[in-house]
Tab-separated table of C-alpha atoms in Angstrom:
chain	number	residue	atom	x	y	z
A	130	ILE	CA	123.594	34.951	59.818
A	131	VAL	CA	119.952	35.966	60.175
A	132	PHE	CA	118.875	32.498	59.011
A	133	ASN	CA	121.046	30.830	61.650
A	134	ILE	CA	119.827	33.154	64.418
A	135	ARG	CA	116.262	32.546	63.306
A	136	ALA	CA	116.756	28.801	63.460
A	137	ILE	CA	118.221	29.047	66.971
A	138	PHE	CA	115.377	31.273	68.213
A	139	ARG	CA	112.633	29.073	66.775
A	140	TRP	CA	114.155	25.830	68.044
A	141	VAL	CA	114.628	27.165	71.564
A	142	THR	CA	111.253	28.879	71.886
A	143	TRP	CA	109.177	26.121	70.277
A	144	THR	CA	110.573	23.357	72.473
A	145	ASP	CA	107.884	22.453	75.020
A	146	LEU	CA	109.710	21.797	78.266
A	147	ASN	CA	106.597	20.143	79.706
A	148	GLU	CA	107.018	17.302	77.220
A	149	LEU	CA	110.815	17.282	77.140
A	150	GLU	CA	112.404	14.072	78.405
A	151	VAL	CA	116.207	13.954	78.466
A	152	GLU	CA	118.354	11.241	80.032
A	153	GLU	CA	120.330	12.324	83.087
A	154	THR	CA	123.480	10.999	81.432
A	155	VAL	CA	123.362	13.621	78.651
A	156	CYS	CA	126.303	16.040	78.642
A	157	PRO	CA	125.265	19.137	80.667
A	158	ASP	CA	127.015	21.473	78.203
A	159	SER	CA	125.201	20.070	75.153
A	160	PRO	CA	122.079	21.823	73.774
A	161	MET	CA	119.803	19.061	75.104
A	162	GLY	CA	121.652	19.128	78.420
A	163	LEU	CA	121.096	22.883	78.681
A	164	LEU	CA	117.404	22.431	77.844
A	165	ARG	CA	117.165	19.876	80.636
A	166	GLY	CA	118.869	22.373	82.938
A	167	ILE	CA	116.356	25.059	81.967
A	168	LYS	CA	113.494	22.703	82.756
A	169	TYR	CA	114.845	22.022	86.238
A	170	GLY	CA	116.020	25.581	86.912
A	171	THR	CA	119.790	25.046	86.834
A	172	GLU	CA	120.384	26.824	83.498
A	173	THR	CA	118.870	29.792	81.626
A	174	TYR	CA	117.643	30.367	78.116
A	175	HIS	CA	120.379	32.930	77.718
A	176	ASP	CA	123.054	30.309	78.415
A	177	LEU	CA	121.534	28.053	75.774
A	178	CYS	CA	121.188	30.884	73.238
A	179	ARG	CA	124.785	32.021	73.758
A	180	ARG	CA	126.093	28.444	73.471
A	181	LEU	CA	124.203	27.793	70.224
A	182	CYS	CA	125.347	31.140	68.806
A	183	SER	CA	128.962	30.277	69.599
A	184	TYR	CA	128.547	26.981	67.682
A	185	ALA	CA	127.269	29.011	64.696
A	186	GLY	CA	130.038	31.621	64.935
A	187	ILE	CA	127.635	34.407	65.983
A	188	TYR	CA	128.580	37.061	68.507
A	189	CYS	CA	126.104	37.016	71.398
A	190	GLU	CA	126.083	39.131	74.565
A	191	VAL	CA	124.062	38.605	77.743
A	192	ILE	CA	122.909	41.997	79.022
A	193	GLU	CA	122.124	42.670	82.674
A	194	GLY	CA	119.579	45.175	83.915
A	195	TYR	CA	116.008	45.657	85.089
A	196	SER	CA	112.788	44.449	83.508
A	197	LYS	CA	109.111	45.245	83.998
A	198	GLY	CA	108.248	41.587	84.310
A	199	ALA	CA	105.865	39.487	86.384
A	200	GLY	CA	104.628	41.306	89.476
A	201	TYR	CA	105.603	44.774	88.314
A	202	LYS	CA	102.815	47.372	88.364
A	203	PRO	CA	102.687	50.943	87.060
A	204	GLY	CA	104.373	53.426	89.360
A	205	MET	CA	106.508	50.875	91.234
A	206	LYS	CA	110.160	51.583	92.017
A	207	MET	CA	113.097	49.285	91.252
A	208	GLU	CA	115.150	49.700	94.396
A	209	SER	CA	115.795	46.003	95.066
A	210	ASP	CA	116.899	42.995	93.046
A	211	ARG	CA	113.317	41.788	92.614
A	212	PHE	CA	113.152	43.016	89.014
A	213	ARG	CA	116.749	42.262	88.033
A	214	ASN	CA	116.854	40.398	84.743
A	215	SER	CA	119.011	39.553	81.751
A	216	TRP	CA	118.474	39.287	78.019
A	217	THR	CA	120.578	38.795	74.911
A	218	ALA	CA	121.776	40.728	71.894
A	219	VAL	CA	123.353	39.264	68.764
A	220	SER	CA	125.555	40.883	66.138
A	221	ILE	CA	124.093	40.847	62.620
A	222	ASP	CA	126.308	42.356	59.914
A	223	GLY	CA	128.024	44.552	62.484
A	224	SER	CA	124.820	45.796	64.154
A	225	TRP	CA	123.528	44.624	67.515
A	226	CYS	CA	119.952	43.339	67.687
A	227	PHE	CA	117.843	42.155	70.618
A	228	ILE	CA	116.548	38.606	70.887
A	229	ASN	CA	115.032	37.139	74.022
A	230	CYS	CA	114.505	33.390	73.967
A	231	ASN	CA	113.361	33.450	77.586
A	232	TRP	CA	110.431	35.841	77.172
A	233	GLY	CA	109.860	34.587	73.634
A	234	ALA	CA	109.131	31.079	74.926
A	235	ARG	CA	107.251	31.563	78.161
A	236	HIS	CA	103.608	32.539	78.208
A	237	VAL	CA	101.128	31.807	80.952
A	238	LYS	CA	97.851	31.396	79.113
A	239	GLY	CA	94.517	30.165	80.395
A	240	GLU	CA	94.014	26.616	79.134
A	241	GLY	CA	97.037	27.121	76.942
A	242	ARG	CA	95.416	29.701	74.664
A	243	GLY	CA	95.195	33.105	76.329
A	244	GLU	CA	94.179	34.937	79.457
A	245	ASP	CA	90.931	36.404	80.638
A	246	PRO	CA	91.037	39.892	82.226
A	247	GLY	CA	91.143	39.430	85.971
A	248	THR	CA	92.375	35.837	85.851
A	249	ASP	CA	94.837	34.756	88.534
A	250	LEU	CA	97.715	33.833	86.247
A	251	SER	CA	99.601	32.057	89.014
A	252	LYS	CA	96.983	29.300	88.876
A	253	GLN	CA	97.163	28.841	85.115
A	254	PRO	CA	99.287	26.127	83.446
A	255	LEU	CA	102.517	27.144	81.703
A	256	TYR	CA	102.084	26.927	77.948
A	257	TYR	CA	105.013	27.338	75.528
A	258	GLN	CA	104.475	29.330	72.368
A	259	CYS	CA	106.895	31.348	70.280
A	260	ASP	CA	106.352	35.096	70.634
A	261	GLU	CA	107.770	36.724	67.506
A	262	PHE	CA	108.010	40.117	69.185
A	263	TYR	CA	111.174	38.990	70.958
A	264	PHE	CA	113.029	38.146	67.745
A	265	ILE	CA	115.050	41.193	66.611
A	266	THR	CA	112.964	43.611	68.694
A	267	ASP	CA	113.025	47.292	67.726
A	268	PRO	CA	114.991	49.187	70.420
A	269	GLU	CA	112.206	51.811	70.555
A	270	ASP	CA	109.801	49.027	71.618
A	271	HIS	CA	112.330	47.070	73.686
A	272	ILE	CA	112.901	49.988	76.075
A	273	TYR	CA	109.327	49.753	77.391
A	274	GLN	CA	110.245	46.470	79.118
A	275	HIS	CA	114.016	46.362	79.644
A	276	TYR	CA	116.480	48.864	81.116
A	277	PRO	CA	120.152	47.813	80.911
A	278	ASP	CA	122.794	48.724	83.484
A	279	ASP	CA	124.931	50.093	80.653
A	280	PRO	CA	122.939	52.824	78.795
A	281	ALA	CA	124.797	51.942	75.572
A	282	TRP	CA	122.852	48.670	75.461
A	283	GLN	CA	119.590	50.550	75.041
A	284	LEU	CA	120.687	50.785	71.378
A	285	LEU	CA	118.899	54.160	71.193
A	286	GLU	CA	120.318	57.303	69.609
A	287	VAL	CA	119.394	59.189	72.787
A	288	PRO	CA	119.379	56.873	75.833
A	289	ILE	CA	116.769	57.493	78.532
A	290	THR	CA	117.276	57.656	82.288
A	291	MET	CA	115.965	55.175	84.858
A	292	SER	CA	113.396	57.776	85.949
A	293	GLU	CA	112.140	58.102	82.362
A	294	PHE	CA	112.003	54.299	82.079
A	295	LEU	CA	109.852	54.047	85.205
A	296	ASP	CA	107.542	56.758	83.839
A	297	LEU	CA	106.786	54.709	80.728
A	298	PRO	CA	103.513	52.746	80.830
A	299	ILE	CA	103.721	48.984	81.135
A	300	VAL	CA	103.607	47.716	77.543
A	301	LYS	CA	103.719	44.006	76.746
A	302	SER	CA	104.326	42.083	73.549
A	303	PRO	CA	100.612	41.638	72.602
A	304	PHE	CA	100.458	45.436	72.234
A	305	PHE	CA	103.069	45.378	69.475
A	306	ASN	CA	101.953	42.060	67.979
A	307	ALA	CA	98.484	43.552	67.421
A	308	GLY	CA	100.001	46.575	65.675
A	309	LEU	CA	98.885	49.012	68.381
A	310	LYS	CA	100.440	52.435	68.904
A	311	PHE	CA	99.817	55.221	71.382
A	312	ALA	CA	98.173	58.263	69.794
A	313	SER	CA	100.506	60.459	71.884
A	314	HIS	CA	103.105	60.063	74.614
A	315	TYR	CA	101.615	58.801	77.881
A	316	ASP	CA	103.241	58.462	81.286
A	317	CYS	CA	102.347	55.425	83.330
A	318	LYS	CA	100.745	57.744	85.902
A	319	GLN	CA	97.603	59.462	84.671
A	320	HIS	CA	95.508	61.988	86.601
A	321	THR	CA	91.825	62.657	86.071
A	322	GLN	CA	90.579	66.017	84.862
A	323	LYS	CA	86.932	66.774	85.611
A	324	GLY	CA	86.572	63.221	86.844
A	325	GLU	CA	87.951	61.289	83.873
A	326	VAL	CA	91.014	60.290	81.848
A	327	THR	CA	91.032	59.459	78.127
A	328	LEU	CA	93.665	57.238	76.496
A	329	GLN	CA	93.847	56.792	72.719
A	330	LEU	CA	95.361	53.881	70.806
A	331	LYS	CA	95.941	53.722	67.079
A	332	ILE	CA	94.649	50.427	65.686
A	333	PRO	CA	95.495	48.898	62.277
A	334	ARG	CA	92.075	47.208	61.989
A	335	LEU	CA	89.096	46.279	64.122
A	336	LEU	CA	90.291	44.331	67.153
A	337	SER	CA	88.699	42.753	70.218
A	338	PHE	CA	89.567	44.607	73.422
A	339	GLY	CA	88.994	44.082	77.106
A	340	TYR	CA	89.952	46.094	80.171
A	341	THR	CA	90.038	46.023	83.954
A	342	LEU	CA	89.912	48.838	86.496
A	343	VAL	CA	91.187	47.709	89.887
A	344	PRO	CA	91.631	49.945	92.961
A	345	ARG	CA	95.131	49.992	94.373
A	346	ASP	CA	93.521	49.533	97.795
A	347	LYS	CA	90.754	46.996	97.209
A	348	ARG	CA	89.193	47.845	100.570
A	349	MET	CA	88.483	51.349	99.307
A	350	VAL	CA	86.003	50.542	96.528
A	351	SER	CA	83.420	47.776	96.103
A	352	GLN	CA	83.403	45.758	92.899
A	353	ASN	CA	79.851	46.850	92.034
A	354	SER	CA	80.846	50.517	92.081
A	355	LEU	CA	83.475	49.812	89.376
A	356	ASP	CA	80.872	48.608	86.867
A	357	GLY	CA	80.401	50.994	83.954
A	358	ARG	CA	83.461	53.059	84.821
A	359	VAL	CA	85.207	52.596	81.457
A	360	LEU	CA	83.877	53.768	78.100
A	361	LEU	CA	85.495	52.229	75.012
A	362	ARG	CA	84.773	53.826	71.641
A	363	ILE	CA	86.053	52.600	68.280
A	364	ILE	CA	86.377	55.553	65.885
A	365	GLY	CA	87.926	54.616	62.558
A	366	HIS	CA	91.501	53.580	63.316
A	367	LYS	CA	91.371	54.729	66.939
A	368	ALA	CA	90.343	53.015	70.158
A	369	MET	CA	89.467	55.568	72.841
A	370	PHE	CA	89.287	54.498	76.478
A	371	THR	CA	87.640	56.966	78.878
A	372	ILE	CA	88.106	56.044	82.541
A	373	ALA	CA	85.853	57.678	85.144
A	374	PRO	CA	86.701	56.334	88.633
A	375	PRO	CA	83.819	56.155	91.162
A	376	LYS	CA	85.668	58.058	93.912
A	377	ARG	CA	89.003	59.519	94.937
A	378	GLY	CA	91.919	57.139	94.944
A	379	ARG	CA	94.398	55.242	92.782
A	380	TYR	CA	93.432	52.573	90.275
A	381	TYR	CA	95.309	50.153	88.019
A	382	PHE	CA	93.887	50.257	84.496
A	383	THR	CA	94.873	47.428	82.132
A	384	ILE	CA	93.971	47.046	78.453
A	385	TYR	CA	93.716	43.565	76.917
A	386	VAL	CA	93.681	42.642	73.239
A	387	LYS	CA	92.893	39.488	71.305
A	388	ASP	CA	95.735	38.071	69.223
A	389	ASP	CA	95.576	36.314	65.847
A	390	SER	CA	96.120	32.798	67.200
A	391	GLY	CA	92.436	31.884	66.963
A	392	SER	CA	91.995	32.093	70.732
A	393	ASP	CA	88.823	33.624	72.138
A	394	LEU	CA	90.729	34.914	75.143
A	395	LEU	CA	92.588	38.175	75.586
A	396	GLN	CA	96.165	39.081	76.493
A	397	SER	CA	97.432	41.972	78.583
A	398	ALA	CA	98.685	44.753	76.288
A	399	CYS	CA	99.401	47.806	78.474
A	400	ALA	CA	98.702	49.197	81.939
A	401	PHE	CA	98.528	52.550	83.742
A	402	LEU	CA	98.065	53.958	87.227
A	403	ILE	CA	95.051	56.288	87.319
A	404	THR	CA	94.809	58.821	90.148
A	405	CYS	CA	91.487	60.533	90.877
A	406	ARG	CA	91.806	63.575	93.112
A	407	GLU	CA	88.457	65.288	92.523
A	408	GLY	CA	85.650	65.386	95.055
A	409	ARG	CA	82.196	63.901	94.796
A	410	GLU	CA	80.804	66.883	92.877
A	411	THR	CA	83.083	66.047	89.922
A	412	ILE	CA	82.607	62.277	89.869
A	413	LYS	CA	80.904	61.125	86.652
A	414	SER	CA	77.868	58.862	86.569
A	415	PRO	CA	78.630	55.339	85.288
A	416	TYR	CA	78.356	54.383	81.646
A	417	PRO	CA	76.035	51.624	80.400
A	418	LYS	CA	77.415	48.132	80.996
A	419	VAL	CA	78.420	47.604	77.366
A	420	ALA	CA	81.831	46.258	76.323
A	421	PHE	CA	82.385	48.915	73.646
A	422	PHE	CA	80.638	51.306	71.285
A	423	GLY	CA	81.191	51.593	67.549
A	424	PRO	CA	81.519	48.974	64.795
A	425	THR	CA	81.710	45.305	65.713
A	426	LEU	CA	83.915	42.735	64.005
A	427	ALA	CA	80.814	41.413	62.222
A	428	MET	CA	79.916	44.743	60.577
A	429	ALA	CA	82.258	44.470	57.590
A	430	GLY	CA	80.688	41.146	56.589
A	431	TYR	CA	77.296	42.836	56.201
A	432	GLY	CA	78.359	45.743	54.020
A	433	LEU	CA	77.181	48.273	56.611
A	434	LEU	CA	79.121	51.543	56.797
A	435	PRO	CA	78.176	54.698	58.733
A	436	GLN	CA	77.975	57.823	56.581
A	437	THR	CA	77.277	60.148	59.519
A	438	HIS	CA	78.153	59.957	63.225
A	439	ILE	CA	81.428	58.046	62.914
A	440	ASP	CA	82.018	58.686	66.610
A	441	PRO	CA	79.640	56.371	68.498
A	442	LEU	CA	79.284	58.914	71.329
A	443	VAL	CA	76.489	61.269	70.271
A	444	SER	CA	75.069	64.240	72.202
A	445	TYR	CA	71.326	64.888	72.068
A	446	ASN	CA	69.909	68.389	72.619
A	447	HIS	CA	66.180	68.762	71.885
A	448	ASP	CA	66.348	67.744	68.194
A	449	ASP	CA	66.084	64.222	66.785
A	450	ILE	CA	69.208	62.511	65.475
A	451	ASN	CA	69.305	61.158	61.933
A	452	PHE	CA	71.808	58.337	61.386
A	453	GLN	CA	72.712	57.426	57.809
A	454	PHE	CA	74.397	54.214	56.668
A	455	ALA	CA	75.484	52.624	53.442
A	456	ALA	CA	73.660	49.275	53.577
A	457	SER	CA	73.015	46.404	51.180
A	458	ARG	CA	69.389	45.445	50.550
A	459	THR	CA	70.327	41.744	50.784
A	460	VAL	CA	70.897	42.191	54.516
A	461	ARG	CA	67.966	42.194	56.888
A	462	LEU	CA	68.487	44.907	59.493
A	463	SER	CA	66.959	45.633	62.866
A	464	TYR	CA	67.642	48.072	65.714
A	465	SER	CA	66.947	48.652	69.391
A	466	LEU	CA	66.933	51.646	71.746
A	467	THR	CA	67.440	51.141	75.479
A	468	PHE	CA	67.648	53.633	78.341
A	469	HIS	CA	70.405	53.480	80.958
A	470	CYS	CA	69.225	54.733	84.316
A	471	GLN	CA	70.335	54.173	87.907
A	472	ARG	CA	67.015	55.320	89.334
A	473	ALA	CA	64.342	52.872	90.378
A	474	ASP	CA	61.740	54.760	88.311
A	475	ALA	CA	63.281	53.871	84.954
A	476	ILE	CA	61.345	54.682	81.778
A	477	ASP	CA	58.450	52.290	81.281
A	478	ALA	CA	57.645	53.499	77.756
A	479	ASP	CA	58.226	51.296	74.704
A	480	LEU	CA	61.463	52.897	73.545
A	481	GLN	CA	61.383	50.980	70.264
A	482	ARG	CA	58.752	53.536	69.219
A	483	TYR	CA	61.351	56.300	69.564
A	484	ALA	CA	63.514	54.910	66.761
A	485	PHE	CA	62.210	54.948	63.192
A	486	LEU	CA	63.538	53.690	59.854
A	487	ARG	CA	62.990	56.823	57.786
A	488	HIS	CA	64.429	55.451	54.558
A	489	ARG	CA	65.780	52.198	53.144
A	490	ASP	CA	66.750	51.335	49.574
A	491	ASP	CA	69.215	49.017	47.830
A	492	THR	CA	72.296	50.934	48.989
A	493	SER	CA	71.448	53.081	52.019
A	494	MET	CA	69.477	53.421	55.227
A	495	ALA	CA	68.416	56.383	57.413
A	496	LEU	CA	67.325	56.029	61.047
A	497	GLN	CA	65.679	58.669	63.235
A	498	VAL	CA	66.095	58.573	67.036
A	499	ARG	CA	64.204	60.639	69.605
A	500	CYS	CA	65.110	60.828	73.306
A	501	PRO	CA	62.065	61.564	75.505
A	502	HIS	CA	64.028	61.852	78.779
A	503	VAL	CA	67.419	63.129	79.917
A	504	GLY	CA	69.977	60.361	80.384
A	505	LYS	CA	72.065	57.849	78.456
A	506	TYR	CA	70.678	55.629	75.690
A	507	VAL	CA	72.213	52.678	73.852
A	508	PHE	CA	71.185	52.508	70.195
A	509	SER	CA	72.185	49.222	68.543
A	510	ILE	CA	71.911	48.101	64.915
A	511	TYR	CA	71.661	44.392	64.080
A	512	GLY	CA	71.900	42.373	60.871
A	513	ALA	CA	71.008	38.929	59.572
A	514	LYS	CA	72.314	37.700	56.237
A	515	SER	CA	69.727	36.479	53.768
A	516	ALA	CA	69.417	35.927	50.037
A	517	ASN	CA	65.728	36.776	50.508
A	518	PRO	CA	65.229	39.777	52.809
A	519	GLU	CA	62.078	38.155	54.188
A	520	GLU	CA	63.849	34.976	55.229
A	521	PRO	CA	67.002	35.577	57.302
A	522	ASP	CA	69.424	32.673	57.205
A	523	GLY	CA	70.575	33.023	60.806
A	524	GLN	CA	70.279	34.955	64.028
A	525	TYR	CA	70.800	38.683	64.210
A	526	GLU	CA	74.294	39.938	65.026
A	527	CYS	CA	75.113	43.323	66.512
A	528	LEU	CA	76.835	45.488	63.869
A	529	PHE	CA	77.134	48.921	65.478
A	530	ARG	CA	76.403	50.479	68.882
A	531	TYR	CA	75.880	54.142	69.730
A	532	LEU	CA	75.897	55.783	73.142
A	533	ILE	CA	73.513	58.740	73.058
A	534	ASP	CA	74.032	61.220	75.871
A	535	CYS	CA	70.779	63.149	76.134
A	536	LYS	CA	71.439	66.422	77.937
A	537	GLN	CA	68.146	68.053	76.904
A	538	SER	CA	65.149	65.862	76.129
A	539	ALA	CA	63.152	66.057	72.910
A	540	THR	CA	60.956	69.107	72.385
A	541	ASN	CA	58.380	66.789	70.829
A	542	LYS	CA	58.140	63.774	73.128
A	543	SER	CA	55.536	61.853	71.123
A	544	PRO	CA	56.548	58.392	69.822
A	545	LEU	CA	57.430	57.761	66.194
A	546	PRO	CA	55.691	55.333	63.825
A	547	ARG	CA	56.868	51.732	63.897
A	548	ALA	CA	58.417	50.469	60.643
A	549	CYS	CA	57.794	46.863	59.570
A	550	HIS	CA	60.460	44.791	57.816
A	551	ARG	CA	58.984	45.362	54.310
A	552	TRP	CA	59.162	49.146	54.705
A	553	CYS	CA	61.616	49.987	51.909
A	554	HIS	CA	62.032	52.370	48.949
A	555	SER	CA	59.390	54.581	50.574
A	556	GLN	CA	59.122	57.881	52.445
A	557	LEU	CA	56.526	58.817	55.053
A	558	LEU	CA	55.414	62.419	54.435
A	559	GLU	CA	52.645	62.598	57.051
A	560	PRO	CA	51.727	61.998	59.802
A	561	VAL	CA	55.235	61.973	61.301
A	562	GLN	CA	54.146	61.004	64.829
A	563	GLY	CA	53.270	57.470	65.921
A	564	ASP	CA	50.379	58.309	68.251
A	565	LEU	CA	47.144	59.647	66.747
A	566	ALA	CA	44.158	60.923	68.698
A	567	THR	CA	40.690	59.394	68.445
A	568	ASN	CA	37.931	61.213	66.526
A	569	THR	CA	40.499	63.261	64.630
A	570	ARG	CA	40.825	64.008	60.916
A	571	VAL	CA	44.203	62.728	59.712
A	572	THR	CA	45.880	62.897	56.307
A	573	PHE	CA	48.227	60.027	55.412
A	574	ARG	CA	50.743	60.678	52.624
A	575	VAL	CA	53.464	58.251	51.551
A	576	ARG	CA	55.856	58.381	48.608
A	577	ALA	CA	56.224	54.769	47.457
A	578	PRO	CA	57.293	54.242	43.800
A	579	LEU	CA	57.306	50.427	43.973
A	580	VAL	CA	53.819	50.036	45.449
A	581	CYS	CA	50.813	48.849	43.399
A	582	ASP	CA	48.173	49.533	46.037
A	583	MET	CA	48.077	50.861	49.600
A	584	ALA	CA	45.550	50.596	52.407
A	585	LEU	CA	45.223	51.300	56.139
A	586	LEU	CA	43.686	48.795	58.534
A	587	MET	CA	42.208	50.668	61.506
A	588	GLY	CA	40.343	48.429	63.893
A	589	ASP	CA	38.267	46.217	61.583
A	590	ALA	CA	37.964	48.729	58.744
A	591	TRP	CA	40.099	49.013	55.614
A	592	TYR	CA	40.777	52.401	53.983
A	593	HIS	CA	42.342	52.412	50.504
A	594	PHE	CA	44.668	55.182	49.378
A	595	ARG	CA	44.560	57.193	46.161
A	596	ASN	CA	47.606	57.338	43.890
A	597	HIS	CA	48.776	60.845	42.957
A	598	PRO	CA	51.644	62.052	40.707
A	599	ASP	CA	55.213	61.596	41.915
A	600	HIS	CA	54.266	58.192	43.403
A	601	ILE	CA	52.362	59.824	46.278
A	602	TRP	CA	49.738	57.662	48.010
A	603	GLU	CA	47.193	59.615	50.053
A	604	ALA	CA	44.145	59.077	52.236
A	605	CYS	CA	42.216	61.530	54.424
A	606	LEU	CA	40.173	59.875	57.132
A	607	THR	CA	38.806	60.295	60.630
A	608	THR	CA	40.125	58.074	63.393
A	609	GLY	CA	37.583	56.035	65.309
A	610	ALA	CA	36.187	56.653	68.757
A	611	SER	CA	38.000	53.701	70.348
A	612	PRO	CA	41.740	53.255	70.853
A	613	CYS	CA	43.275	50.716	68.471
A	614	THR	CA	46.239	49.947	66.237
A	615	ALA	CA	46.324	51.397	62.734
A	616	LYS	CA	48.505	49.448	60.326
A	617	LEU	CA	49.551	50.576	56.875
A	618	TYR	CA	49.788	47.827	54.225
A	619	ALA	CA	51.111	47.879	50.659
A	620	ARG	CA	50.733	45.539	47.679
A	621	LEU	CA	54.118	45.165	45.988
A	622	ASN	CA	53.221	42.731	43.190
A	623	ARG	CA	50.449	43.291	40.680
A	624	GLU	CA	50.124	39.553	40.100
A	625	THR	CA	49.129	38.794	43.678
A	626	ALA	CA	46.533	40.153	46.086
A	627	ARG	CA	48.898	39.913	49.029
A	628	PHE	CA	49.434	43.048	51.111
A	629	SER	CA	52.608	43.407	53.195
A	630	PRO	CA	52.770	45.427	56.453
A	631	PHE	CA	54.593	48.746	56.110
A	632	LEU	CA	53.978	51.000	59.116
A	633	GLU	CA	52.159	50.925	62.413
A	634	PHE	CA	50.450	53.729	64.375
A	635	GLN	CA	48.555	53.834	67.667
A	636	ILE	CA	45.119	55.462	67.985
A	637	LEU	CA	44.809	56.759	71.542
A	638	GLY	CA	42.179	58.574	73.552
A	639	LYS	CA	42.792	62.310	73.782
A	640	ASN	CA	43.474	62.019	77.510
A	641	SER	CA	46.000	59.166	77.090
């Protein structure tokens, strides 16, 4: 029986009515005649499904009720016939199961492959593709979209009321097709607390998400004020959406997810009505305009894995943050630190000097980040695959993003040294700051077991280091009278005289 029902479902849903051409003389009650009737609006998919099931000796019932279909938004009532609908159930070995050839066949998708958040779907062409969610749908999932007139047809052990049905969030088939689950029970109406709402989804793997936040009254809020009002964090097998509306009011929040069809576009997965009742004193400042924080889809291909700070939202209070990753030496890595500020007097300092590669070997990496000012920072890690670490095969890809919320700026606001790409298997012992004063005695100490020789280029002068036990390289010298760049070099091969850049410092005047 299942095989026959499967064959009926696939044949009906995979038939592209746009390309269907049937002679007018065909019998209206035949399968092709019913398909022609569906195309021209005189028949329904349910009529065709029931007719084909009767030919196969399968019991099929058409169920009447209400559906959260096209045009329905979270919080709406169902007091008229606008959302009246019908669907089918078939009997398999004495048990009733839901199938819906109508919703299983119809998908409005931009250019036939998906939908972009915010797209006007009414202007998109109708593209037919079989949606497997609507073949033998689990009643626990089915109830999110369909409410039958007869509660028995919910096929639930404990039927729910119409009020409970309306309280459920809007959940569409891409939600289930992607393997998503709610971390806890959510009503469709959510209210902010201290200016924000957080929704958690369980995810089976890394997925591509999108979202939209639209005011119920579009005259109330400008589009620019909605930028940066959603924070998406990927934490292990959880996707956490934090919504912080810009002012009092009601907002429709929709989550989109990318399916496995190979499309680059996203499909609507679920939607909520967010109500913000707090006053201006509680309204949160916007987040950086970044799609999401956490691991990207590319990260797994580079062998990068965070060992600390799994949550990409990190608080900073005076002390530097040390991020540790498992990382392959065959991958060339880079990083960037940017400051998010709404003020016109944004930081003009070179923030790349406030992130430092403390350690890198064949299997791990440690990064130090310092925040010189209060505010939000985006710390991103990039990778480029290469058989030779000095020669990346392609462009850098973002692998992981952190959002650092600095509530109390660094006690020590001086920049850090700048690490060059050959800085590896080494540890800087001193100096630990990147800016050095002129006419000052400085001791440089580096533990570098793979180095054959080490020297510092300061201005036009070279200063060679002495090798001490425990692979310590040391030099004590006085900085010059003029500001300049001091660059530490190391010779890694005894058979060549080539020195590779390791670290970079800045020699500044004492009043700088």
